[in-house]
PDB file of C-alpha atoms and ligand atoms in Angstrom:
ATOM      1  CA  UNK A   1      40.009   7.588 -58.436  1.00 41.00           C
ATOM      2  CA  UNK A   2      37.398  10.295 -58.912  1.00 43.00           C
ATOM      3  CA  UNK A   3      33.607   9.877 -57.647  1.00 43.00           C
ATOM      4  CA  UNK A   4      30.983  12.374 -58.023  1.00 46.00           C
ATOM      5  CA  UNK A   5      30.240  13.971 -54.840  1.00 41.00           C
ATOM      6  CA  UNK A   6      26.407  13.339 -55.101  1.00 44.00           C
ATOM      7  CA  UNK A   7      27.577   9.534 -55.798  1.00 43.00           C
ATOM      8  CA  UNK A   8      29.220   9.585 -52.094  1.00 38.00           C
ATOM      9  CA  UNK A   9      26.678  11.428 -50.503  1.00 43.00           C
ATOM     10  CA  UNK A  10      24.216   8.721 -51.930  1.00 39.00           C
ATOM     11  CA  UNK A  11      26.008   5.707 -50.664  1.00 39.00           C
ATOM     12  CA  UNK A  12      26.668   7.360 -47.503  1.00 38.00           C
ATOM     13  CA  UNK A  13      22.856   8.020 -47.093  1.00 37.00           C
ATOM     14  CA  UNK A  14      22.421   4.175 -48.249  1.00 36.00           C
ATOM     15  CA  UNK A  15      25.059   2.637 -45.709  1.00 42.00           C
ATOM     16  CA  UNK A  16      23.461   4.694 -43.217  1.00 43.00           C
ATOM     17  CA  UNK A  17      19.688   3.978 -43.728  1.00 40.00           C
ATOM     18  CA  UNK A  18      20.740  -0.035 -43.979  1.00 41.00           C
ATOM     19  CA  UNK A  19      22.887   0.520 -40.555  1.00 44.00           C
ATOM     20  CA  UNK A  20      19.823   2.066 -39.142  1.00 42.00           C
ATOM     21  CA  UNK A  21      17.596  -0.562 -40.367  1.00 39.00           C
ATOM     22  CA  UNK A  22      19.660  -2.999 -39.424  1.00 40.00           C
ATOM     23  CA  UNK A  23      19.903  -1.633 -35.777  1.00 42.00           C
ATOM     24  CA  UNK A  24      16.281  -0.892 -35.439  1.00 42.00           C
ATOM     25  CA  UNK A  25      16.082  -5.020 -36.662  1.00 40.00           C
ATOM     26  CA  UNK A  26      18.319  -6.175 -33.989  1.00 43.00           C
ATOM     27  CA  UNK A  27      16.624  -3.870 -31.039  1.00 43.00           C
ATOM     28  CA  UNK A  28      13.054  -4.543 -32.594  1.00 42.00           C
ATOM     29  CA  UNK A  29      14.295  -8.435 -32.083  1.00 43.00           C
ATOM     30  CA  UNK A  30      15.938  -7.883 -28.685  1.00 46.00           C
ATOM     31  CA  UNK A  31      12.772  -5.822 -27.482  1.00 47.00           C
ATOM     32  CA  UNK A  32      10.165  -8.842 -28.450  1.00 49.00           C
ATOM     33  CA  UNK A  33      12.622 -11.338 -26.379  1.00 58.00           C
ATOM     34  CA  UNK A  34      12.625  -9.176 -23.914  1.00 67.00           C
ATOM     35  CA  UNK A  35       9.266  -7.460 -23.565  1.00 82.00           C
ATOM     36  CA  UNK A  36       7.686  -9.676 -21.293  1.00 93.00           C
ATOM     37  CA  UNK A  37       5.812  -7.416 -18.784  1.00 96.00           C
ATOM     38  CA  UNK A  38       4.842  -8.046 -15.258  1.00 97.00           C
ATOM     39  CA  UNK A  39       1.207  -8.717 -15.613  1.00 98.00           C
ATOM     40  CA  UNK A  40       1.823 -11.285 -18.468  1.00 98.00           C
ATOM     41  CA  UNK A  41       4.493 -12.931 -16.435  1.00 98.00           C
ATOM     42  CA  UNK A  42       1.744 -12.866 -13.501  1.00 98.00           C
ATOM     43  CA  UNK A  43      -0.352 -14.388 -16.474  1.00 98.00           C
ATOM     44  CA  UNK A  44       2.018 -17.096 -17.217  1.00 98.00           C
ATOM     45  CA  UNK A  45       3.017 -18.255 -13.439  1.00 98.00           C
ATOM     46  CA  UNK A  46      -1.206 -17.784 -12.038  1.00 98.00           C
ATOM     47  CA  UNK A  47       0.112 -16.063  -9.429  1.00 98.00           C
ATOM     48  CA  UNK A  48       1.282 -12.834  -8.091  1.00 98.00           C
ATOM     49  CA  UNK A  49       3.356 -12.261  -4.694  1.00 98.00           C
ATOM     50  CA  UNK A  50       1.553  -9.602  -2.233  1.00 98.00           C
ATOM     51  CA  UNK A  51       2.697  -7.929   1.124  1.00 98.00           C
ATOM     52  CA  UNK A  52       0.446  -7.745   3.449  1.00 98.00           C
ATOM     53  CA  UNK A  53       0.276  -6.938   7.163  1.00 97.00           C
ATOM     54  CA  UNK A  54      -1.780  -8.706   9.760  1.00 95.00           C
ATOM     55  CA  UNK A  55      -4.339  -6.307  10.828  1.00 98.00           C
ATOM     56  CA  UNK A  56      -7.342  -7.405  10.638  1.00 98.00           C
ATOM     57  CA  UNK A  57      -9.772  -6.433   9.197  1.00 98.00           C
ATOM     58  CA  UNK A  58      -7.797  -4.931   6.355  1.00 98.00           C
ATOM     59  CA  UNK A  59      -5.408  -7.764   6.276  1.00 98.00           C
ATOM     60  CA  UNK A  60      -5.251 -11.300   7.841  1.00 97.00           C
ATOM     61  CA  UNK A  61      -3.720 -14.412   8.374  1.00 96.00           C
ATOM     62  CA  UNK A  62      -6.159 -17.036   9.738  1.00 96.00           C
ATOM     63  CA  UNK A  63      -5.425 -20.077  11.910  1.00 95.00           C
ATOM     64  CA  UNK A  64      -5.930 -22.145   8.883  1.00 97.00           C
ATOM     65  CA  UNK A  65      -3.485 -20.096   6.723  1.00 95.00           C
ATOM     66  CA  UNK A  66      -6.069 -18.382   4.768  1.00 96.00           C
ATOM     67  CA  UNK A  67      -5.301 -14.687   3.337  1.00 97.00           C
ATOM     68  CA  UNK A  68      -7.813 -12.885   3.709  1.00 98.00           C
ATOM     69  CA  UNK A  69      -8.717  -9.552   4.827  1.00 98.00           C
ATOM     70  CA  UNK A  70     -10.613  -6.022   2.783  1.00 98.00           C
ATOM     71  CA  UNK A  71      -7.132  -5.291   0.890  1.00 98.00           C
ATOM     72  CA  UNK A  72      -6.087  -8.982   0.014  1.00 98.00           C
ATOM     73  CA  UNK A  73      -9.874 -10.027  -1.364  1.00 98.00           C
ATOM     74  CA  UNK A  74      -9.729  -6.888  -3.680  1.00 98.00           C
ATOM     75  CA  UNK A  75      -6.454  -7.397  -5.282  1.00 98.00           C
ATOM     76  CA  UNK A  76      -7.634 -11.240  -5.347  1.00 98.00           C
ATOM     77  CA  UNK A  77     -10.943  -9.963  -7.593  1.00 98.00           C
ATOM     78  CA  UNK A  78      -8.916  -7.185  -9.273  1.00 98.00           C
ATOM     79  CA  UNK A  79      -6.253  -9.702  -9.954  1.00 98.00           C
ATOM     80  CA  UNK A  80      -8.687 -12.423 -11.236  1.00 98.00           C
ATOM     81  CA  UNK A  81     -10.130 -10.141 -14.001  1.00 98.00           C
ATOM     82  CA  UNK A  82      -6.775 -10.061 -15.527  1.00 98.00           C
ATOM     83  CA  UNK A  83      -6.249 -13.678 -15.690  1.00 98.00           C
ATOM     84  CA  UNK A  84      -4.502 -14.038 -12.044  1.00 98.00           C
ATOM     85  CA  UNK A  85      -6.070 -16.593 -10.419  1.00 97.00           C
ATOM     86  CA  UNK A  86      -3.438 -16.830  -7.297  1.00 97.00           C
ATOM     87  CA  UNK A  87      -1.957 -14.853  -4.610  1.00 97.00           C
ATOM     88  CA  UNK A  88       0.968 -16.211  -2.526  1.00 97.00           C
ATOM     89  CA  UNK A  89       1.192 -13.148   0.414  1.00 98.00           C
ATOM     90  CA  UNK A  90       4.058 -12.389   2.851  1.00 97.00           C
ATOM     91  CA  UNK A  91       3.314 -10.790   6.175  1.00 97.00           C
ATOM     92  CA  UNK A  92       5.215  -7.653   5.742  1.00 97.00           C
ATOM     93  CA  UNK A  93       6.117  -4.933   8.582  1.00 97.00           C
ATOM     94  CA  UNK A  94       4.913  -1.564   6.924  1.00 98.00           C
ATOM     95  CA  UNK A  95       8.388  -0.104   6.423  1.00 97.00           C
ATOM     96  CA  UNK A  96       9.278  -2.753   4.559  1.00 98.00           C
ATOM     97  CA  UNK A  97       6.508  -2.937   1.828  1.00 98.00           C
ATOM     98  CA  UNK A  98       8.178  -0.100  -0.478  1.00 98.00           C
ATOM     99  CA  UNK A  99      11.668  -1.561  -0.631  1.00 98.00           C
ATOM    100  CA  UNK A 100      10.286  -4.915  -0.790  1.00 98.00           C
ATOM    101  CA  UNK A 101       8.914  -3.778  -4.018  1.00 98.00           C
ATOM    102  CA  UNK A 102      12.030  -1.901  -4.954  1.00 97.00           C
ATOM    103  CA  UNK A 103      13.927  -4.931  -4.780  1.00 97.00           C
ATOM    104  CA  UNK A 104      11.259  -6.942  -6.666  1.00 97.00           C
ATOM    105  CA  UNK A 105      10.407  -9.359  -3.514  1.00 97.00           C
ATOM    106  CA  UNK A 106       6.993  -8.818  -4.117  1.00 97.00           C
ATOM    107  CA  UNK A 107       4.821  -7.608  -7.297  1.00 98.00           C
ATOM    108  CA  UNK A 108       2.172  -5.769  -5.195  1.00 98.00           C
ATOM    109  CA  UNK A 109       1.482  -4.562  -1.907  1.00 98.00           C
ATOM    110  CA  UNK A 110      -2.163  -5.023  -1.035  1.00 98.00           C
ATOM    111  CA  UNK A 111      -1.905  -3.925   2.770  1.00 98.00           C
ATOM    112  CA  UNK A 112      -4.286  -0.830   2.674  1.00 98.00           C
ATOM    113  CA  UNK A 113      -1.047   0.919   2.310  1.00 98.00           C
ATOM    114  CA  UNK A 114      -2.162   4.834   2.498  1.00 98.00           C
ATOM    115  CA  UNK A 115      -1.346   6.933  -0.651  1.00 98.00           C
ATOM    116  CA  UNK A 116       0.691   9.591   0.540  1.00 98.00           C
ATOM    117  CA  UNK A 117       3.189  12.209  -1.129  1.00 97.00           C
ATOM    118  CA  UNK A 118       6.323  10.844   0.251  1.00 96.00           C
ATOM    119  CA  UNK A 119       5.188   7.077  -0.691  1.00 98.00           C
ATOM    120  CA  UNK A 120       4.035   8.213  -4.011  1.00 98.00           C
ATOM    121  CA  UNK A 121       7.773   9.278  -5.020  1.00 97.00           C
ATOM    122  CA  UNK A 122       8.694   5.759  -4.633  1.00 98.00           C
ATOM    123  CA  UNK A 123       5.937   3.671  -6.014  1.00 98.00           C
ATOM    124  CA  UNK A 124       3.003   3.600  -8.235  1.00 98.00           C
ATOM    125  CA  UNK A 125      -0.191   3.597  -6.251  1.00 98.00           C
ATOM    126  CA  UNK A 126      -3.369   2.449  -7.944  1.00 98.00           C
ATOM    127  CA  UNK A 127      -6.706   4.593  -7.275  1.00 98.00           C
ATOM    128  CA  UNK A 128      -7.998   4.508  -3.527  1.00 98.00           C
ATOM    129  CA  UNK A 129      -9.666   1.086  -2.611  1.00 98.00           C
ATOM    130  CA  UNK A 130     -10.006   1.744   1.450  1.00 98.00           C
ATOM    131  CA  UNK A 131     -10.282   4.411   3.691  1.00 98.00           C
ATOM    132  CA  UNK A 132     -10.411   4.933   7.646  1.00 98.00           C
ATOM    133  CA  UNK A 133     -10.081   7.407  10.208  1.00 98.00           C
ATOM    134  CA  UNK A 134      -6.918   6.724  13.072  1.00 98.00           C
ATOM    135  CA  UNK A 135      -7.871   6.372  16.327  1.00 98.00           C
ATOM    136  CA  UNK A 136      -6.026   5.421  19.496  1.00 98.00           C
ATOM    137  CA  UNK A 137      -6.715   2.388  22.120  1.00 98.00           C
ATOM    138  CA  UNK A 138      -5.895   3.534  25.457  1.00 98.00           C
ATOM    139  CA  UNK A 139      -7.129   1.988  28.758  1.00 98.00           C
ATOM    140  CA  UNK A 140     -10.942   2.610  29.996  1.00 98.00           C
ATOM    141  CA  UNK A 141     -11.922   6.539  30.774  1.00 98.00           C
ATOM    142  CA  UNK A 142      -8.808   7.227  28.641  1.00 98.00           C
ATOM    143  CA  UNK A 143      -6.740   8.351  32.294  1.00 97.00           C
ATOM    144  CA  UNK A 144      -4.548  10.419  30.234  1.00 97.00           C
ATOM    145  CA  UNK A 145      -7.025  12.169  28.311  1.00 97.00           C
ATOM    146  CA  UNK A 146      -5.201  11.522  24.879  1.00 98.00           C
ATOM    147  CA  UNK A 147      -6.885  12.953  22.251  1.00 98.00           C
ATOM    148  CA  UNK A 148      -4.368  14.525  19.430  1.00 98.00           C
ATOM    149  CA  UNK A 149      -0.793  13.458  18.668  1.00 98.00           C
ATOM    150  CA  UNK A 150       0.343  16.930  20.108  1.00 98.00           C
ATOM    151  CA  UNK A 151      -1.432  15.771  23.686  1.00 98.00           C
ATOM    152  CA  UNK A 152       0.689  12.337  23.488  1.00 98.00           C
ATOM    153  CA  UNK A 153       3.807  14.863  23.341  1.00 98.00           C
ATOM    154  CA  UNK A 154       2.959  17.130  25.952  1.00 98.00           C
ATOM    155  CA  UNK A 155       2.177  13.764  28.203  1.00 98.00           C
ATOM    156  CA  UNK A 156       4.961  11.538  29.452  1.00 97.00           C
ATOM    157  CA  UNK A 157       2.790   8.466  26.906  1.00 98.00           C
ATOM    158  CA  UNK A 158       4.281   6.519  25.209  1.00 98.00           C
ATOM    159  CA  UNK A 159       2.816   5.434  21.948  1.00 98.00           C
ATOM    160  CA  UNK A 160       3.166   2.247  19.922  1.00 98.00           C
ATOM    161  CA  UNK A 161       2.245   1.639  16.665  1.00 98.00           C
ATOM    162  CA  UNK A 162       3.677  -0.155  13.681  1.00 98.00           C
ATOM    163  CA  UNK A 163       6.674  -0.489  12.032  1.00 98.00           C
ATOM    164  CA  UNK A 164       7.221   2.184   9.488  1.00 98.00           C
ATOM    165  CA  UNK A 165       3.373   2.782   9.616  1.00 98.00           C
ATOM    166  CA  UNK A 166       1.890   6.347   9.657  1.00 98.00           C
ATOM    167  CA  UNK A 167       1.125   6.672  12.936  1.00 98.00           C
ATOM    168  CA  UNK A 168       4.771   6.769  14.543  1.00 98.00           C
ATOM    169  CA  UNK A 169       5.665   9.069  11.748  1.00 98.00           C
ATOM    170  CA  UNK A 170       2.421  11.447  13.088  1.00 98.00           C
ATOM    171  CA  UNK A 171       3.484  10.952  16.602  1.00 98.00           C
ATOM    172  CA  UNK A 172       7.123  11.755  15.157  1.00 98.00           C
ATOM    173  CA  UNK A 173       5.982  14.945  13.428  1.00 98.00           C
ATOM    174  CA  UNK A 174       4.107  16.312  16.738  1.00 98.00           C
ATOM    175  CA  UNK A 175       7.162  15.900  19.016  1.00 98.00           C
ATOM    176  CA  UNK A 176       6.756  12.345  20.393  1.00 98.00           C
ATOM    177  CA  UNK A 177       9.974  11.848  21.565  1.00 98.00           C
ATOM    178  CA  UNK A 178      12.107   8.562  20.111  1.00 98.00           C
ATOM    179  CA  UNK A 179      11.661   6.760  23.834  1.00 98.00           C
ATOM    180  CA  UNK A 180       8.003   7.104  23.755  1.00 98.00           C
ATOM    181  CA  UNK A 181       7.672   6.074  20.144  1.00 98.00           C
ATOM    182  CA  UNK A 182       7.506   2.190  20.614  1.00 98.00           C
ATOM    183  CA  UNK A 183       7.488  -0.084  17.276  1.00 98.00           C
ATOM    184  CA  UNK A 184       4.472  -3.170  18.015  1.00 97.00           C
ATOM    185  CA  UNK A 185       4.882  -6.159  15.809  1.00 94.00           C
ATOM    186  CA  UNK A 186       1.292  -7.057  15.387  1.00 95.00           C
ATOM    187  CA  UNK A 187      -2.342  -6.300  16.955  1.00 96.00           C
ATOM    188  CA  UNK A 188      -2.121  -8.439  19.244  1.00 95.00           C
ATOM    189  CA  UNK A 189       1.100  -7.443  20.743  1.00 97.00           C
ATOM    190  CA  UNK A 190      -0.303  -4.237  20.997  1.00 98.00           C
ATOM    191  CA  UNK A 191      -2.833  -4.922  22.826  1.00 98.00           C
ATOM    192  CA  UNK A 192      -1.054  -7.076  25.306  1.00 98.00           C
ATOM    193  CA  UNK A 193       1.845  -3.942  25.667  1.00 98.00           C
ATOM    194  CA  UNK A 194      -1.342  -1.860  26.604  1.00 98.00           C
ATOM    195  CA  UNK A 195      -2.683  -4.201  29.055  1.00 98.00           C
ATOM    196  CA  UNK A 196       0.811  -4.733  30.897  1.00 98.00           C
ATOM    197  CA  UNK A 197       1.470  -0.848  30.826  1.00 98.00           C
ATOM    198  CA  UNK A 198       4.411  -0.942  28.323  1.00 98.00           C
ATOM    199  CA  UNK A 199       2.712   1.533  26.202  1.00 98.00           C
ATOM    200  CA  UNK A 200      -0.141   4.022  27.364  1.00 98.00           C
ATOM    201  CA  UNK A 201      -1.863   4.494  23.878  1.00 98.00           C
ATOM    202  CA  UNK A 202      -1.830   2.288  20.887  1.00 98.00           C
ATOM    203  CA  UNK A 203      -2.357   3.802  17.176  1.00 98.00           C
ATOM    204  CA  UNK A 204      -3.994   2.425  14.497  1.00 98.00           C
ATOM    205  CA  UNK A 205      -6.918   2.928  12.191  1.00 98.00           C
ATOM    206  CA  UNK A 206     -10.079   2.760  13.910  1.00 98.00           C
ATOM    207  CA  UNK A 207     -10.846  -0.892  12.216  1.00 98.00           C
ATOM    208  CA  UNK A 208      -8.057  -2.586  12.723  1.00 98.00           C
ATOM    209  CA  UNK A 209      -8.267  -0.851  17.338  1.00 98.00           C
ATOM    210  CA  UNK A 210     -11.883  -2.136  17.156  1.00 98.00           C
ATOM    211  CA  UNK A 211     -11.415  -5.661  15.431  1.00 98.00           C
ATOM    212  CA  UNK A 212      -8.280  -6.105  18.260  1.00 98.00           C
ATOM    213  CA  UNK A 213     -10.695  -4.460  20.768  1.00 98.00           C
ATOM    214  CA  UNK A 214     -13.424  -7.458  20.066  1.00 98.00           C
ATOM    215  CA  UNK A 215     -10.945  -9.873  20.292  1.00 97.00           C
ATOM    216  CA  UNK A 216      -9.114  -9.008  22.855  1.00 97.00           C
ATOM    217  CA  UNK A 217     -12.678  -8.839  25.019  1.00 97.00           C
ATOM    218  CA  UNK A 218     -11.317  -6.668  27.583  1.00 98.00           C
ATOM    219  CA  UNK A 219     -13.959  -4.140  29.262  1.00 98.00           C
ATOM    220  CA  UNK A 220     -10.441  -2.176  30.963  1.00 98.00           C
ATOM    221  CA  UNK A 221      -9.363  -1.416  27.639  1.00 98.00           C
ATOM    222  CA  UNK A 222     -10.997   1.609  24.766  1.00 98.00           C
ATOM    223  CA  UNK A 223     -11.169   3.284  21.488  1.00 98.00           C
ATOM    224  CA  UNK A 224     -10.959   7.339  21.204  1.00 98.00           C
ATOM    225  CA  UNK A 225     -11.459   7.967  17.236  1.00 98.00           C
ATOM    226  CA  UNK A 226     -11.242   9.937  15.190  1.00 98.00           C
ATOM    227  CA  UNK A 227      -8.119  11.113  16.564  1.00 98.00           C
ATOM    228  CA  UNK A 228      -8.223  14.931  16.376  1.00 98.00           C
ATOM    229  CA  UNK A 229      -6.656  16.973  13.683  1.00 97.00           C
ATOM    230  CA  UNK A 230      -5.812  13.986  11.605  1.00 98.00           C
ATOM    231  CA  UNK A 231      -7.507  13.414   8.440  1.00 95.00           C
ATOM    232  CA  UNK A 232      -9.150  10.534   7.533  1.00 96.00           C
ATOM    233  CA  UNK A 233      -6.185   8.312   5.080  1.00 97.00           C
ATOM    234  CA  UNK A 234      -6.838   6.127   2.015  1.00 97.00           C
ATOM    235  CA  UNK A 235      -5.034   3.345   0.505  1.00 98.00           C
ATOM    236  CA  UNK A 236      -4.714   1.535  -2.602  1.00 98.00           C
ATOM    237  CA  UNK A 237      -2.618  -1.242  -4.090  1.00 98.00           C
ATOM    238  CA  UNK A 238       1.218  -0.506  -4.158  1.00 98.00           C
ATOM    239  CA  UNK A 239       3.539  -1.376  -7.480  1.00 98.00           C
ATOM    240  CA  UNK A 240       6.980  -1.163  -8.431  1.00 98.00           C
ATOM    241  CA  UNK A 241       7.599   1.906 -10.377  1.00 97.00           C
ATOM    242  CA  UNK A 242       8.656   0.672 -13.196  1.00 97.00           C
ATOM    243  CA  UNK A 243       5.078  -1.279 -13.397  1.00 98.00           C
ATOM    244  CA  UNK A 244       2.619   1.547 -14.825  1.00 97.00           C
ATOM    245  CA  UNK A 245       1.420  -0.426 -17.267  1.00 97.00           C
ATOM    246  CA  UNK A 246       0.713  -3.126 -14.432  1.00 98.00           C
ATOM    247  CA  UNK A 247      -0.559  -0.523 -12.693  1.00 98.00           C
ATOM    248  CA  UNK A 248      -3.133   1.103 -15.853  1.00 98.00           C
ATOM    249  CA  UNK A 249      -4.272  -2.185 -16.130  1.00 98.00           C
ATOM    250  CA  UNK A 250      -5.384  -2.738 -12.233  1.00 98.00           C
ATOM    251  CA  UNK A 251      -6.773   0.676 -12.452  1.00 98.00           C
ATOM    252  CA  UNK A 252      -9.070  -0.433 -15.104  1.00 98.00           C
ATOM    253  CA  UNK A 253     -10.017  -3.561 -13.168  1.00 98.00           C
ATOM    254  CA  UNK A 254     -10.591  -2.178 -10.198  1.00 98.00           C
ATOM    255  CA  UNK A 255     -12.836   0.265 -11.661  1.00 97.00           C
ATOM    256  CA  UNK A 256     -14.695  -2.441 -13.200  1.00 98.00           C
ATOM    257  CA  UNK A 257     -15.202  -4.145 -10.084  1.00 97.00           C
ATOM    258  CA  UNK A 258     -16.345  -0.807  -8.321  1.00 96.00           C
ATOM    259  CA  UNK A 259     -19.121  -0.898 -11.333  1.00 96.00           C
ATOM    260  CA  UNK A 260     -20.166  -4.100 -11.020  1.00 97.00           C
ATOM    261  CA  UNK A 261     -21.275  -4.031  -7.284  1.00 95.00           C
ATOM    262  CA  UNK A 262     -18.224  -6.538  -6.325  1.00 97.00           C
ATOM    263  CA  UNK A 263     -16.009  -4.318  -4.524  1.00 97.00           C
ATOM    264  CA  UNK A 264     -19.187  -2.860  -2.140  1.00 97.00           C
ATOM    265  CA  UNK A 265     -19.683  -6.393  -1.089  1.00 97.00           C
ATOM    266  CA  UNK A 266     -16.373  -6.892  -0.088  1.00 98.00           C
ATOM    267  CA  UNK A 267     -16.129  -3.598   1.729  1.00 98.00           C
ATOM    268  CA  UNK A 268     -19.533  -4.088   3.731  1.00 97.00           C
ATOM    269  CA  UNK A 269     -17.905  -7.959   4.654  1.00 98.00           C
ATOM    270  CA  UNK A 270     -15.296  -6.136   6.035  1.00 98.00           C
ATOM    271  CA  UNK A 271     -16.874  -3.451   7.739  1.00 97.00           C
ATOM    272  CA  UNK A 272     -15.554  -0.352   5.901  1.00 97.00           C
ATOM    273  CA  UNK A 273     -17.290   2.927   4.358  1.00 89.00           C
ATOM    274  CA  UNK A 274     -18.657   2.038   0.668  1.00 84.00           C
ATOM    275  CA  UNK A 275     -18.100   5.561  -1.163  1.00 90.00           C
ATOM    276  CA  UNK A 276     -15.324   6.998   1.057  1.00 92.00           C
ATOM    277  CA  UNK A 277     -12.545   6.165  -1.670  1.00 94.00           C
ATOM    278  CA  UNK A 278     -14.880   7.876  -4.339  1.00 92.00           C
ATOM    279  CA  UNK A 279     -14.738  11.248  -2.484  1.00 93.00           C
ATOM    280  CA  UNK A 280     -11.113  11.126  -3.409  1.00 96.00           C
ATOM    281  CA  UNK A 281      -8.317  10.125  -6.175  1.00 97.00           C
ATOM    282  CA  UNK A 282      -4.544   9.042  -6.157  1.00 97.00           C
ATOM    283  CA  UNK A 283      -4.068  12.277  -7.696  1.00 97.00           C
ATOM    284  CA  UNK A 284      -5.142  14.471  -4.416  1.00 97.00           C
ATOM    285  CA  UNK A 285      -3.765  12.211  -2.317  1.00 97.00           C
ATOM    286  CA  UNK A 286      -0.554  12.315  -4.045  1.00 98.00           C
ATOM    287  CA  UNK A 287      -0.140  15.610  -3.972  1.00 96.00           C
ATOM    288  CA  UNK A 288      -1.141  16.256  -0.695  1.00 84.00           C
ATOM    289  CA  UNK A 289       0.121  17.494   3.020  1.00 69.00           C
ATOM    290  CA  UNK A 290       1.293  14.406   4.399  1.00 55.00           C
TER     291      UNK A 290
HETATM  292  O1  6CS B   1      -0.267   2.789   5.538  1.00 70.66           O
HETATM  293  C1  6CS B   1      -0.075   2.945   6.739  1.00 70.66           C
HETATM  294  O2  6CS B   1       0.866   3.598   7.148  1.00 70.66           O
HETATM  295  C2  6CS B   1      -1.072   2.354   7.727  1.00 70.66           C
HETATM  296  N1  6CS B   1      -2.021   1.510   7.066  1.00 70.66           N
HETATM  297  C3  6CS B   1      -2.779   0.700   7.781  1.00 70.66           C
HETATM  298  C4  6CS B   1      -3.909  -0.024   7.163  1.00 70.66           C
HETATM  299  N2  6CS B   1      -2.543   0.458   9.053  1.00 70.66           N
HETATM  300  C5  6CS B   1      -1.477   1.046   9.804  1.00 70.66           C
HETATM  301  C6  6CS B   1      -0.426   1.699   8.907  1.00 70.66           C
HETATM  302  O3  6CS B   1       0.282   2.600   9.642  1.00 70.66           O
END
């Protein structure tokens, strides 16, 4: 049988325009099943699952249970604005945050997390929220005389400070040996391994040293900050990478809470600066040193 060659071109072109439609049906249909995203699942359940740690005051676990803390009350307002009404948090050692949210255990990280190059391969950060300066506790007249990471590794100090948290990677990076780099669970800990001579000097932000110092109550005990030669670090909320769109959209709420006076209030309850996290942007931090 003889066709026309334009005749089989023609019905090729048809067959293959109808396959393509046909395909682009099918995906189209698979896509709507499946294009749920996080934030309307968030939507859907009214809740979202946070990491937090317990340092006070950028993240805490009362007596009664209650979450609260500078980092947990602004993803609760940020999170409210898009239709969020819940957070269920898990106490979280630092190190643990980013593969937490690798492996989907949590949908956020709101644990004044600092933004930092390394960090921002692996997640999405949202804009700065909270910034501090690192200081170190250390015991009265500072007997040492500790006042850089580089003096800590010239001493015979050791230094504790949290789990996967950037202070053991600073002391790491000036030479702190590994057996006088000590790993404290929680403030209070801390404290206590300073007090019984287990560690010399204790690193943290200089909120969280002076919220442990006050409760703690101990006149033997004090605060050297800022540290010297260490900048002062900002955090924002942590997401999964595949989560931009999460991500835009907390963005966009957070900057409407900044607007609207509601995220100055909760800074000034917790003690920290109002307009440090303006001076900066997840962009700079990003791409910065450390
Ligand atoms: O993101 C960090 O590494 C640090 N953030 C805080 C709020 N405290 C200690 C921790 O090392």
């Amino acid at each position: 049988m003889k066709m026309d060659i334009r005749k089989i071109r023609s019905s090729v072109c048809l067959a293959a325009t109808a396959a393509a439609f046909l395909l682009a049906g099918s995906l189209g249909s698979v896509s709507t099943a499946q294009a749920e995203s996080t934030l309307e699942r968030l939507q859907k359940q009214g809740f979202a699952r946070i990491a937090i740690a317990n340092e006070p005051p950028w993240t805490e676990v009362q007596a009664s249970g209650k979450v609260t803390g500078a980092a947990p009350e602004i993803a609760r307002a940020v999170l409210k604005k898009l239709g969020v009404n819940e957070i269920i948090a898990s106490v979280s050692e630092y190190g643990a945050m980013i593969p937490g949210l690798q492996a989907g255990r949590f949908d956020l990280v709101a644990a004044g997390l600092y933004i930092k190059p390394k960090r921002c391969a692996a997640i999405k950060f949202s804009e700065p929220d909270l910034c501090d300066a690192e200081a170190f506790m250390v015991k009265k007249g500072n007997p040492l005389g500790l006042t850089t990471y580089e003096g800590v590794a010239q001493s015979t100090a050791k230094l504790g400070g949290p789990g996967g948290g950037t202070e053991l990677q600073l002391a790491k990076d000036a030479g702190v040996p590994d057996d006088r780099r000590i790993t404290v669970p929680d403030t209070q800990s801390g404290v206590k391994m300073l007090q019984d001579g287990r560690i010399d000097v204790y690193a943290l932000p200089t909120l969280s040293l002076n919220a442990a110092l006050a409760k703690a109550g101990d006149s033997n005990l004090e605060i050297m900050s800022p540290v010297e030669g260490v900048k002062v670090y900002c955090a924002g909320a942590g997401f999964n990478k595949a989560d931009a769109e999460f991500r835009d959209a907390y963005d966009k709420a957070l900057l409407e809470l900044k607007e609207s006076g509601e995220y100055a209030a909760i800074l000034a309850k917790f003690g920290f600066p109002a307009t440090a996290a303006a001076k900066t942007s997840r962009k700079l931090l990003c791409e910065g040193d450390n």
